[in-house]
mmCIF file of C-alpha atoms and ligand atoms in Angstrom:
data_model
loop_
_atom_site.group_PDB
_atom_site.id
_atom_site.type_symbol
_atom_site.label_atom_id
_atom_site.label_comp_id
_atom_site.label_asym_id
_atom_site.label_seq_id
_atom_site.Cartn_x
_atom_site.Cartn_y
_atom_site.Cartn_z
ATOM 1 C CA MET U 1 -43.213 -36.195 4.948
ATOM 2 C CA LEU U 2 -39.476 -35.660 4.798
ATOM 3 C CA ALA U 3 -38.168 -39.150 3.975
ATOM 4 C CA SER U 4 -39.475 -42.669 3.342
ATOM 5 C CA GLY U 5 -37.311 -45.715 2.602
ATOM 6 C CA LEU U 6 -37.829 -47.948 -0.407
ATOM 7 C CA GLU U 7 -36.994 -51.563 0.316
ATOM 8 C CA TYR U 8 -37.246 -55.040 -1.117
ATOM 9 C CA THR U 9 -40.277 -55.559 1.129
ATOM 10 C CA ASP U 10 -42.111 -53.020 -1.096
ATOM 11 C CA VAL U 11 -41.550 -55.407 -4.024
ATOM 12 C CA VAL U 12 -42.958 -58.257 -1.917
ATOM 13 C CA ILE U 13 -46.020 -56.130 -1.064
ATOM 14 C CA ARG U 14 -46.527 -55.051 -4.696
ATOM 15 C CA ARG U 15 -46.510 -58.693 -5.772
ATOM 16 C CA HIS U 16 -49.154 -59.574 -3.128
ATOM 17 C CA LEU U 17 -46.731 -61.913 -1.347
ATOM 18 C CA TYR U 18 -46.763 -60.124 2.004
ATOM 19 C CA PRO U 19 -49.261 -61.750 4.378
ATOM 20 C CA GLN U 20 -50.428 -58.519 6.035
ATOM 21 C CA THR U 21 -51.238 -56.714 2.804
ATOM 22 C CA MET U 22 -51.813 -59.514 0.274
ATOM 23 C CA ARG U 23 -55.557 -58.909 0.146
ATOM 24 C CA ARG U 24 -55.206 -55.223 -0.730
ATOM 25 C CA ARG U 25 -56.139 -54.389 -4.290
ATOM 26 C CA LEU U 26 -54.864 -51.452 -6.299
ATOM 27 C CA PRO U 27 -54.902 -48.558 -6.120
ATOM 28 C CA PHE U 28 -53.222 -48.037 -2.762
ATOM 29 C CA VAL U 29 -50.279 -45.918 -1.709
ATOM 30 C CA MET U 30 -47.060 -47.764 -0.845
ATOM 31 C CA GLY U 31 -44.356 -46.676 1.601
ATOM 32 C CA TYR U 32 -43.250 -48.739 4.605
ATOM 33 C CA ASP U 33 -41.781 -46.074 6.845
ATOM 34 C CA VAL U 34 -41.785 -42.356 7.382
ATOM 35 C CA VAL U 35 -39.797 -39.529 8.916
ATOM 36 C CA GLY U 36 -41.788 -36.332 8.940
ATOM 37 C CA GLU U 37 -42.561 -33.062 10.622
ATOM 38 C CA ILE U 38 -45.893 -32.529 12.390
ATOM 39 C CA ASP U 39 -48.012 -30.157 10.328
ATOM 40 C CA GLN U 40 -51.350 -30.496 12.129
ATOM 41 C CA LEU U 41 -52.459 -32.016 15.438
ATOM 42 C CA GLY U 42 -55.687 -33.953 15.969
ATOM 43 C CA ASP U 43 -58.072 -33.138 18.813
ATOM 44 C CA GLY U 44 -56.854 -34.359 22.175
ATOM 45 C CA VAL U 45 -53.261 -35.119 21.085
ATOM 46 C CA ARG U 46 -50.864 -34.313 23.895
ATOM 47 C CA GLY U 47 -47.088 -34.385 24.141
ATOM 48 C CA PHE U 48 -46.421 -33.267 20.555
ATOM 49 C CA GLN U 49 -46.235 -29.861 18.889
ATOM 50 C CA ILE U 50 -46.434 -28.627 15.337
ATOM 51 C CA GLY U 51 -42.912 -28.798 13.885
ATOM 52 C CA ASP U 52 -41.795 -31.828 15.935
ATOM 53 C CA ARG U 53 -39.848 -34.400 13.943
ATOM 54 C CA VAL U 54 -41.205 -37.945 14.279
ATOM 55 C CA ALA U 55 -40.930 -41.419 12.756
ATOM 56 C CA ASP U 56 -43.265 -44.373 12.301
ATOM 57 C CA MET U 57 -43.388 -47.730 10.553
ATOM 58 C CA THR U 58 -46.631 -47.771 8.598
ATOM 59 C CA VAL U 59 -46.170 -50.799 6.238
ATOM 60 C CA VAL U 60 -48.018 -48.918 3.471
ATOM 61 C CA GLY U 61 -49.040 -45.334 2.720
ATOM 62 C CA SER U 62 -45.857 -43.359 3.362
ATOM 63 C CA ASN U 63 -44.657 -42.684 -0.205
ATOM 64 C CA ALA U 64 -46.745 -39.522 0.026
ATOM 65 C CA ALA U 65 -46.350 -35.796 0.611
ATOM 66 C CA TYR U 66 -48.586 -35.807 3.709
ATOM 67 C CA ARG U 67 -50.149 -38.504 5.821
ATOM 68 C CA THR U 68 -52.059 -38.994 9.048
ATOM 69 C CA LEU U 69 -50.439 -40.979 11.866
ATOM 70 C CA ARG U 70 -51.545 -42.111 15.315
ATOM 71 C CA ALA U 71 -49.760 -40.154 18.044
ATOM 72 C CA ASP U 72 -49.282 -43.249 20.219
ATOM 73 C CA ARG U 73 -47.211 -44.959 17.502
ATOM 74 C CA LEU U 74 -44.706 -42.150 16.981
ATOM 75 C CA THR U 75 -41.021 -42.104 17.923
ATOM 76 C CA ARG U 76 -39.261 -38.762 18.187
ATOM 77 C CA VAL U 77 -36.403 -38.137 15.755
ATOM 78 C CA PRO U 78 -33.533 -36.202 17.350
ATOM 79 C CA VAL U 79 -32.934 -32.740 15.908
ATOM 80 C CA GLY U 80 -29.910 -32.610 13.626
ATOM 81 C CA LEU U 81 -30.173 -36.191 12.357
ATOM 82 C CA ASP U 82 -30.138 -36.501 8.568
ATOM 83 C CA VAL U 83 -33.720 -37.411 7.592
ATOM 84 C CA ALA U 84 -32.765 -39.972 4.921
ATOM 85 C CA GLU U 85 -30.370 -41.723 7.320
ATOM 86 C CA ALA U 86 -33.068 -41.633 10.002
ATOM 87 C CA ALA U 87 -35.530 -43.286 7.575
ATOM 88 C CA THR U 88 -33.151 -46.208 6.966
ATOM 89 C CA LEU U 89 -33.299 -47.027 10.679
ATOM 90 C CA ILE U 90 -37.055 -47.604 10.898
ATOM 91 C CA LEU U 91 -37.620 -50.889 9.047
ATOM 92 C CA THR U 92 -34.133 -51.968 8.019
ATOM 93 C CA TRP U 93 -31.950 -51.260 11.036
ATOM 94 C CA THR U 94 -34.632 -51.991 13.624
ATOM 95 C CA THR U 95 -35.091 -55.388 11.963
ATOM 96 C CA ALA U 96 -31.339 -56.032 12.222
ATOM 97 C CA TYR U 97 -31.190 -54.818 15.827
ATOM 98 C CA GLN U 98 -34.122 -56.974 16.914
ATOM 99 C CA LEU U 99 -32.835 -60.021 15.027
ATOM 100 C CA LEU U 100 -29.553 -59.759 16.931
ATOM 101 C CA HIS U 101 -30.718 -58.690 20.369
ATOM 102 C CA ARG U 102 -34.354 -59.785 20.687
ATOM 103 C CA ALA U 103 -34.693 -62.887 18.482
ATOM 104 C CA ALA U 104 -31.203 -64.473 18.608
ATOM 105 C CA ARG U 105 -29.901 -62.731 21.784
ATOM 106 C CA VAL U 106 -26.372 -62.978 20.433
ATOM 107 C CA ARG U 107 -23.334 -63.085 22.701
ATOM 108 C CA ARG U 108 -19.856 -61.642 22.139
ATOM 109 C CA GLY U 109 -17.557 -64.028 20.248
ATOM 110 C CA GLN U 110 -20.322 -66.045 18.569
ATOM 111 C CA ARG U 111 -19.766 -67.122 14.974
ATOM 112 C CA VAL U 112 -22.526 -65.688 12.844
ATOM 113 C CA LEU U 113 -23.429 -65.998 9.160
ATOM 114 C CA VAL U 114 -25.437 -63.222 7.462
ATOM 115 C CA HIS U 115 -27.027 -63.875 4.074
ATOM 116 C CA GLY U 116 -27.535 -61.021 1.613
ATOM 117 C CA ALA U 117 -24.851 -59.215 3.585
ATOM 118 C CA ALA U 118 -24.494 -56.357 1.085
ATOM 119 C CA GLY U 119 -28.255 -55.759 1.174
ATOM 120 C CA ALA U 120 -30.044 -53.266 3.371
ATOM 121 C CA VAL U 121 -30.728 -55.510 6.400
ATOM 122 C CA GLY U 122 -27.496 -57.461 5.787
ATOM 123 C CA GLN U 123 -25.304 -54.359 6.094
ATOM 124 C CA ALA U 124 -27.100 -53.326 9.267
ATOM 125 C CA LEU U 125 -26.638 -56.833 10.714
ATOM 126 C CA LEU U 126 -22.903 -56.660 10.021
ATOM 127 C CA ALA U 127 -22.463 -53.154 11.459
ATOM 128 C CA LEU U 128 -24.473 -53.913 14.616
ATOM 129 C CA GLY U 129 -22.983 -57.410 14.881
ATOM 130 C CA ARG U 130 -19.508 -55.897 14.885
ATOM 131 C CA LEU U 131 -20.520 -53.547 17.728
ATOM 132 C CA ALA U 132 -21.767 -56.612 19.616
ATOM 133 C CA GLY U 133 -18.361 -58.299 19.216
ATOM 134 C CA LEU U 134 -19.463 -61.103 16.888
ATOM 135 C CA ASP U 135 -17.267 -63.066 14.517
ATOM 136 C CA LEU U 136 -19.026 -62.434 11.198
ATOM 137 C CA TRP U 137 -19.297 -64.004 7.737
ATOM 138 C CA GLY U 138 -21.468 -62.570 4.961
ATOM 139 C CA THR U 139 -22.741 -64.040 1.693
ATOM 140 C CA ALA U 140 -22.924 -61.667 -1.276
ATOM 141 C CA ARG U 141 -22.096 -61.612 -4.967
ATOM 142 C CA GLY U 142 -18.329 -61.394 -5.596
ATOM 143 C CA ALA U 143 -18.492 -57.720 -6.573
ATOM 144 C CA HIS U 144 -19.528 -56.879 -3.000
ATOM 145 C CA ALA U 145 -16.586 -58.614 -1.298
ATOM 146 C CA ALA U 146 -14.742 -55.362 -0.507
ATOM 147 C CA LEU U 147 -17.863 -53.860 1.091
ATOM 148 C CA ILE U 148 -18.355 -56.952 3.265
ATOM 149 C CA ARG U 149 -14.717 -56.768 4.410
ATOM 150 C CA GLU U 150 -15.077 -53.035 5.107
ATOM 151 C CA LEU U 151 -18.042 -53.912 7.343
ATOM 152 C CA GLY U 152 -15.785 -56.227 9.334
ATOM 153 C CA ALA U 153 -16.924 -59.621 8.010
ATOM 154 C CA THR U 154 -15.440 -62.425 5.912
ATOM 155 C CA PRO U 155 -17.111 -62.414 2.472
ATOM 156 C CA ILE U 156 -18.519 -65.596 0.911
ATOM 157 C CA ASP U 157 -19.346 -65.405 -2.797
ATOM 158 C CA TYR U 158 -22.705 -67.202 -2.946
ATOM 159 C CA GLN U 159 -22.372 -67.699 -6.710
ATOM 160 C CA ARG U 160 -19.076 -69.636 -6.340
ATOM 161 C CA ASP U 161 -18.605 -70.936 -2.806
ATOM 162 C CA ASP U 162 -20.649 -73.276 -0.629
ATOM 163 C CA PHE U 163 -21.348 -71.489 2.668
ATOM 164 C CA VAL U 164 -22.248 -74.817 4.351
ATOM 165 C CA ARG U 165 -18.605 -75.903 4.043
ATOM 166 C CA VAL U 166 -16.956 -72.636 5.069
ATOM 167 C CA LEU U 167 -16.809 -73.267 8.806
ATOM 168 C CA ALA U 168 -16.018 -76.765 10.050
ATOM 169 C CA GLY U 169 -18.225 -77.300 13.080
ATOM 170 C CA GLY U 170 -20.845 -74.817 11.881
ATOM 171 C CA PHE U 171 -22.163 -71.364 12.867
ATOM 172 C CA ASP U 172 -23.774 -70.407 16.172
ATOM 173 C CA VAL U 173 -26.373 -68.294 14.391
ATOM 174 C CA VAL U 174 -27.443 -67.871 10.754
ATOM 175 C CA PHE U 175 -29.616 -64.921 9.641
ATOM 176 C CA ASP U 176 -31.434 -65.685 6.393
ATOM 177 C CA GLY U 177 -33.658 -63.164 4.587
ATOM 178 C CA ILE U 178 -33.322 -64.947 1.238
ATOM 179 C CA GLY U 179 -34.679 -68.478 1.757
ATOM 180 C CA GLU U 180 -32.814 -70.097 -1.109
ATOM 181 C CA ASP U 181 -33.955 -73.780 -1.075
ATOM 182 C CA GLY U 182 -36.473 -73.067 1.678
ATOM 183 C CA TYR U 183 -33.730 -72.367 4.302
ATOM 184 C CA ARG U 184 -32.463 -75.987 4.200
ATOM 185 C CA ARG U 185 -28.787 -75.176 3.643
ATOM 186 C CA SER U 186 -28.817 -72.404 6.229
ATOM 187 C CA PHE U 187 -30.055 -74.953 8.750
ATOM 188 C CA ALA U 188 -27.341 -77.375 7.594
ATOM 189 C CA ALA U 189 -24.679 -74.671 8.181
ATOM 190 C CA LEU U 190 -25.462 -74.495 11.930
ATOM 191 C CA LYS U 191 -23.358 -76.106 14.618
ATOM 192 C CA HIS U 192 -24.927 -78.479 17.152
ATOM 193 C CA GLY U 193 -27.366 -76.362 19.178
ATOM 194 C CA GLY U 194 -27.167 -73.428 16.705
ATOM 195 C CA LEU U 195 -30.027 -71.100 15.787
ATOM 196 C CA LEU U 196 -31.399 -70.162 12.361
ATOM 197 C CA CYS U 197 -33.285 -66.855 12.309
ATOM 198 C CA ALA U 198 -35.171 -66.634 9.018
ATOM 199 C CA TYR U 199 -36.799 -63.295 8.263
ATOM 200 C CA GLY U 200 -37.419 -63.063 4.507
ATOM 201 C CA TYR U 201 -37.924 -65.078 1.336
ATOM 202 C CA SER U 202 -36.505 -62.929 -1.486
ATOM 203 C CA ALA U 203 -35.525 -66.079 -3.437
ATOM 204 C CA GLY U 204 -39.146 -67.299 -3.393
ATOM 205 C CA VAL U 205 -40.394 -63.905 -4.577
ATOM 206 C CA GLN U 206 -37.823 -63.865 -7.399
ATOM 207 C CA ALA U 207 -38.832 -67.388 -8.434
ATOM 208 C CA GLN U 208 -42.514 -66.281 -8.417
ATOM 209 C CA ARG U 209 -43.498 -68.886 -5.830
ATOM 210 C CA ARG U 210 -46.987 -68.736 -4.342
ATOM 211 C CA MET U 211 -47.624 -67.345 -0.866
ATOM 212 C CA LEU U 212 -48.623 -70.825 0.305
ATOM 213 C CA THR U 213 -45.165 -72.183 -0.592
ATOM 214 C CA MET U 214 -43.446 -69.554 1.542
ATOM 215 C CA LEU U 215 -45.843 -70.157 4.428
ATOM 216 C CA ILE U 216 -44.964 -73.873 4.249
ATOM 217 C CA TRP U 217 -41.231 -73.006 4.369
ATOM 218 C CA ILE U 218 -41.888 -70.940 7.500
ATOM 219 C CA ALA U 219 -44.065 -73.564 9.200
ATOM 220 C CA ARG U 220 -41.450 -76.246 8.480
ATOM 221 C CA LEU U 221 -38.803 -74.225 10.373
ATOM 222 C CA TYR U 222 -40.654 -74.970 13.603
ATOM 223 C CA LEU U 223 -40.714 -78.712 12.886
ATOM 224 C CA TRP U 224 -36.951 -78.917 12.364
ATOM 225 C CA ARG U 225 -36.320 -78.494 16.095
ATOM 226 C CA TRP U 226 -37.413 -82.142 16.476
ATOM 227 C CA LEU U 227 -34.573 -83.322 14.227
ATOM 228 C CA PRO U 228 -31.437 -84.708 15.916
ATOM 229 C CA GLY U 229 -28.625 -82.181 16.426
ATOM 230 C CA GLY U 230 -30.306 -79.810 18.888
ATOM 231 C CA LYS U 231 -30.543 -77.045 16.278
ATOM 232 C CA ARG U 232 -33.389 -74.522 16.376
ATOM 233 C CA ALA U 233 -35.044 -72.348 13.766
ATOM 234 C CA ARG U 234 -37.553 -69.512 13.945
ATOM 235 C CA PHE U 235 -39.063 -66.834 11.756
ATOM 236 C CA TYR U 236 -38.798 -63.196 12.804
ATOM 237 C CA SER U 237 -41.329 -60.596 11.731
ATOM 238 C CA ILE U 238 -40.912 -56.964 12.770
ATOM 239 C CA ASN U 239 -44.687 -56.471 12.744
ATOM 240 C CA ALA U 240 -45.404 -59.530 14.869
ATOM 241 C CA MET U 241 -42.758 -58.410 17.360
ATOM 242 C CA ARG U 242 -44.091 -54.836 17.412
ATOM 243 C CA ALA U 243 -47.631 -56.105 18.022
ATOM 244 C CA ARG U 244 -46.434 -58.203 20.983
ATOM 245 C CA HIS U 245 -43.904 -55.686 22.337
ATOM 246 C CA PRO U 246 -44.713 -52.157 21.110
ATOM 247 C CA GLY U 247 -42.318 -50.755 23.728
ATOM 248 C CA TRP U 248 -39.384 -52.690 22.257
ATOM 249 C CA PHE U 249 -39.932 -51.164 18.820
ATOM 250 C CA ARG U 250 -39.767 -47.594 20.166
ATOM 251 C CA GLU U 251 -36.872 -48.401 22.512
ATOM 252 C CA ASP U 252 -34.809 -50.086 19.772
ATOM 253 C CA LEU U 253 -35.455 -47.334 17.220
ATOM 254 C CA GLN U 254 -34.472 -44.687 19.795
ATOM 255 C CA ARG U 255 -31.296 -46.646 20.558
ATOM 256 C CA LEU U 256 -30.460 -46.646 16.833
ATOM 257 C CA PHE U 257 -31.077 -42.887 16.595
ATOM 258 C CA GLU U 258 -28.543 -42.502 19.443
ATOM 259 C CA LEU U 259 -26.017 -44.790 17.740
ATOM 260 C CA VAL U 260 -26.206 -42.673 14.576
ATOM 261 C CA ALA U 261 -26.141 -39.380 16.498
ATOM 262 C CA THR U 262 -22.952 -40.434 18.323
ATOM 263 C CA GLY U 263 -21.348 -41.708 15.102
ATOM 264 C CA ALA U 264 -21.173 -45.331 16.329
ATOM 265 C CA VAL U 265 -22.883 -46.470 13.122
ATOM 266 C CA ARG U 266 -23.435 -44.784 9.772
ATOM 267 C CA PRO U 267 -26.276 -46.125 7.596
ATOM 268 C CA ARG U 268 -25.510 -46.077 3.902
ATOM 269 C CA VAL U 269 -27.963 -44.165 1.724
ATOM 270 C CA ALA U 270 -27.455 -45.295 -1.884
ATOM 271 C CA GLU U 271 -29.510 -42.437 -3.278
ATOM 272 C CA ARG U 272 -32.157 -39.893 -2.353
ATOM 273 C CA ILE U 273 -34.917 -40.000 -4.934
ATOM 274 C CA SER U 274 -37.938 -37.920 -5.946
ATOM 275 C CA PHE U 275 -41.526 -39.089 -6.578
ATOM 276 C CA ASP U 276 -40.888 -39.489 -10.332
ATOM 277 C CA GLU U 277 -38.135 -42.006 -9.610
ATOM 278 C CA ILE U 278 -40.171 -44.475 -7.525
ATOM 279 C CA ALA U 279 -41.047 -46.871 -10.370
ATOM 280 C CA GLU U 280 -37.390 -46.990 -11.397
ATOM 281 C CA ALA U 281 -36.434 -47.570 -7.756
ATOM 282 C CA HIS U 282 -38.626 -50.702 -7.687
ATOM 283 C CA ARG U 283 -36.845 -51.976 -10.822
ATOM 284 C CA ARG U 284 -33.472 -51.319 -9.207
ATOM 285 C CA LEU U 285 -34.510 -53.151 -6.042
ATOM 286 C CA GLU U 286 -35.570 -56.161 -8.112
ATOM 287 C CA ALA U 287 -32.365 -56.130 -10.174
ATOM 288 C CA GLY U 288 -30.219 -56.268 -6.982
ATOM 289 C CA GLY U 289 -26.646 -55.034 -6.684
ATOM 290 C CA LEU U 290 -27.467 -51.891 -4.651
ATOM 291 C CA GLN U 291 -25.018 -51.059 -1.849
ATOM 292 C CA GLY U 292 -27.327 -49.034 0.379
ATOM 293 C CA LYS U 293 -30.900 -47.833 0.727
ATOM 294 C CA LEU U 294 -32.939 -45.793 -1.702
ATOM 295 C CA VAL U 295 -34.814 -43.089 0.176
ATOM 296 C CA LEU U 296 -37.703 -41.028 -1.148
ATOM 297 C CA CYS U 297 -37.269 -37.384 -0.173
ATOM 298 C CA PRO U 298 -40.430 -35.667 -1.432
ATOM 299 C CA ASP U 299 -38.889 -32.199 -1.312
ATOM 300 C CA LEU U 300 -36.291 -33.276 -3.844
ATOM 301 C CA LYS U 301 -36.895 -32.090 -7.410
ATOM 302 C CA ARG U 302 -35.814 -34.538 -10.061
HETATM 303 N N1 NAP L 401 -39.269 -60.252 8.660
HETATM 304 C C1 NAP L 401 -39.094 -58.952 8.702
HETATM 305 O O1 NAP L 401 -39.546 -58.308 9.634
HETATM 306 C C2 NAP L 401 -38.323 -58.268 7.603
HETATM 307 C C3 NAP L 401 -37.874 -56.960 7.774
HETATM 308 C C4 NAP L 401 -37.115 -56.380 6.755
HETATM 309 C C5 NAP L 401 -36.864 -57.088 5.576
HETATM 310 N N2 NAP L 401 -37.363 -58.346 5.438
HETATM 311 C C6 NAP L 401 -37.088 -59.141 4.222
HETATM 312 O O2 NAP L 401 -35.724 -59.480 4.233
HETATM 313 C C7 NAP L 401 -35.228 -59.617 2.895
HETATM 314 C C8 NAP L 401 -33.981 -58.747 2.740
HETATM 315 O O3 NAP L 401 -34.356 -57.386 2.855
HETATM 316 P P1 NAP L 401 -33.384 -56.218 2.391
HETATM 317 O O4 NAP L 401 -34.140 -54.941 2.549
HETATM 318 O O5 NAP L 401 -32.056 -56.358 3.054
HETATM 319 O O6 NAP L 401 -33.222 -56.579 0.834
HETATM 320 P P2 NAP L 401 -32.056 -56.163 -0.175
HETATM 321 O O7 NAP L 401 -31.532 -54.807 0.169
HETATM 322 O O8 NAP L 401 -32.615 -56.420 -1.519
HETATM 323 O O9 NAP L 401 -30.868 -57.179 0.159
HETATM 324 C C9 NAP L 401 -30.925 -58.511 -0.112
HETATM 325 C C10 NAP L 401 -29.586 -58.984 -0.608
HETATM 326 O O10 NAP L 401 -29.718 -60.369 -0.801
HETATM 327 C C11 NAP L 401 -28.973 -60.789 -1.900
HETATM 328 N N3 NAP L 401 -29.800 -61.724 -2.706
HETATM 329 C C12 NAP L 401 -30.932 -61.438 -3.352
HETATM 330 N N4 NAP L 401 -31.402 -62.542 -3.941
HETATM 331 C C13 NAP L 401 -30.550 -63.544 -3.632
HETATM 332 C C14 NAP L 401 -30.524 -64.919 -3.921
HETATM 333 N N5 NAP L 401 -31.462 -65.504 -4.672
HETATM 334 N N6 NAP L 401 -29.497 -65.656 -3.398
HETATM 335 C C15 NAP L 401 -28.564 -65.082 -2.636
HETATM 336 N N7 NAP L 401 -28.545 -63.780 -2.321
HETATM 337 C C16 NAP L 401 -29.523 -63.018 -2.823
HETATM 338 C C17 NAP L 401 -28.582 -59.571 -2.688
HETATM 339 O O11 NAP L 401 -27.191 -59.564 -2.613
HETATM 340 P P3 NAP L 401 -26.217 -59.276 -3.847
HETATM 341 O O12 NAP L 401 -26.608 -57.895 -4.361
HETATM 342 O O13 NAP L 401 -24.882 -59.355 -3.244
HETATM 343 O O14 NAP L 401 -26.523 -60.322 -4.876
HETATM 344 C C18 NAP L 401 -29.173 -58.386 -1.927
HETATM 345 O O15 NAP L 401 -28.221 -57.401 -1.683
HETATM 346 C C19 NAP L 401 -36.389 -59.218 1.976
HETATM 347 O O16 NAP L 401 -37.047 -60.383 1.546
HETATM 348 C C20 NAP L 401 -37.297 -58.415 2.896
HETATM 349 O O17 NAP L 401 -38.643 -58.451 2.486
HETATM 350 C C21 NAP L 401 -38.081 -58.951 6.423
#
């Protein structure tokens, strides 16, 4: 193990509000993604050698010094890439890439609103959205306005301004990983025929809602398409998409490795942390206000 990202999704998992893992009981090892170097090969594994650098999205189990992975799920990490930056691409940036290009299939010039724009996925959505030629707005607390501008978007202070009123006519696409008020206002902010891509429910987790409540929010998204106005809404899950299209996951992650290698994008690592700092990292994720990803680098001494 060389690097493993810590993300808000780990908080969701720890609180048993993540459908895939909600039945797991402690103790279990957390850790959603991993960049590592092959130390041993299982019988019959072909195409890899000891020392190769690889990545995988494991959902749990990667905040560890060593772990076992299935060869057919690995993506090669190009030599020379910073391991912490590479780790940020696995869950966070692949989510952003697939939201833009697989779920919403955005087109140059579209007007797009990103919630939680200073957050991990939000920053990736802005950076990749800019490359795709989108016209971007991002909600964040006021203190993050400069960062949002630096990422090429118009900031909206969600504590002061009403994002539904920002754009007369409405947005083509809204990406919402927060789910404040069960996505209602995000849907209201769309133009006629616009698309809401929901992908998270941080607000529900913060408010200690039950899993059932969030599942109802998600189910309701699919009923809204019958409302007048021609708007659509859907929920994106990286795991559901990987299960249906495993090739897309590898292809998109490889594309992101290339984008970083050529300098087209630069993921922001807030801090590299050691094992002793994981509990504190969870507190920091819950407190909010981070401007990049926390990445566990097991070789780091506190
Ligand atoms: N469906 C999927 O496949 C998938 C994949 C990845 C992540 N997710 C989910 O997507 C969500 C975002 O992930 P992330 O890693 O980007 O999290 P993050 O780094 O914590 O970013 C979220 C941002 O949202 C803002 N925020 C938090 N609570 C808010 C609230 N109540 N109202 C308005 N804004 C709020 C914060 O902005 P400020 O600091 O500016 O306040 C924070 O920076 C999480 O729920 C995560 O579990 C889903």
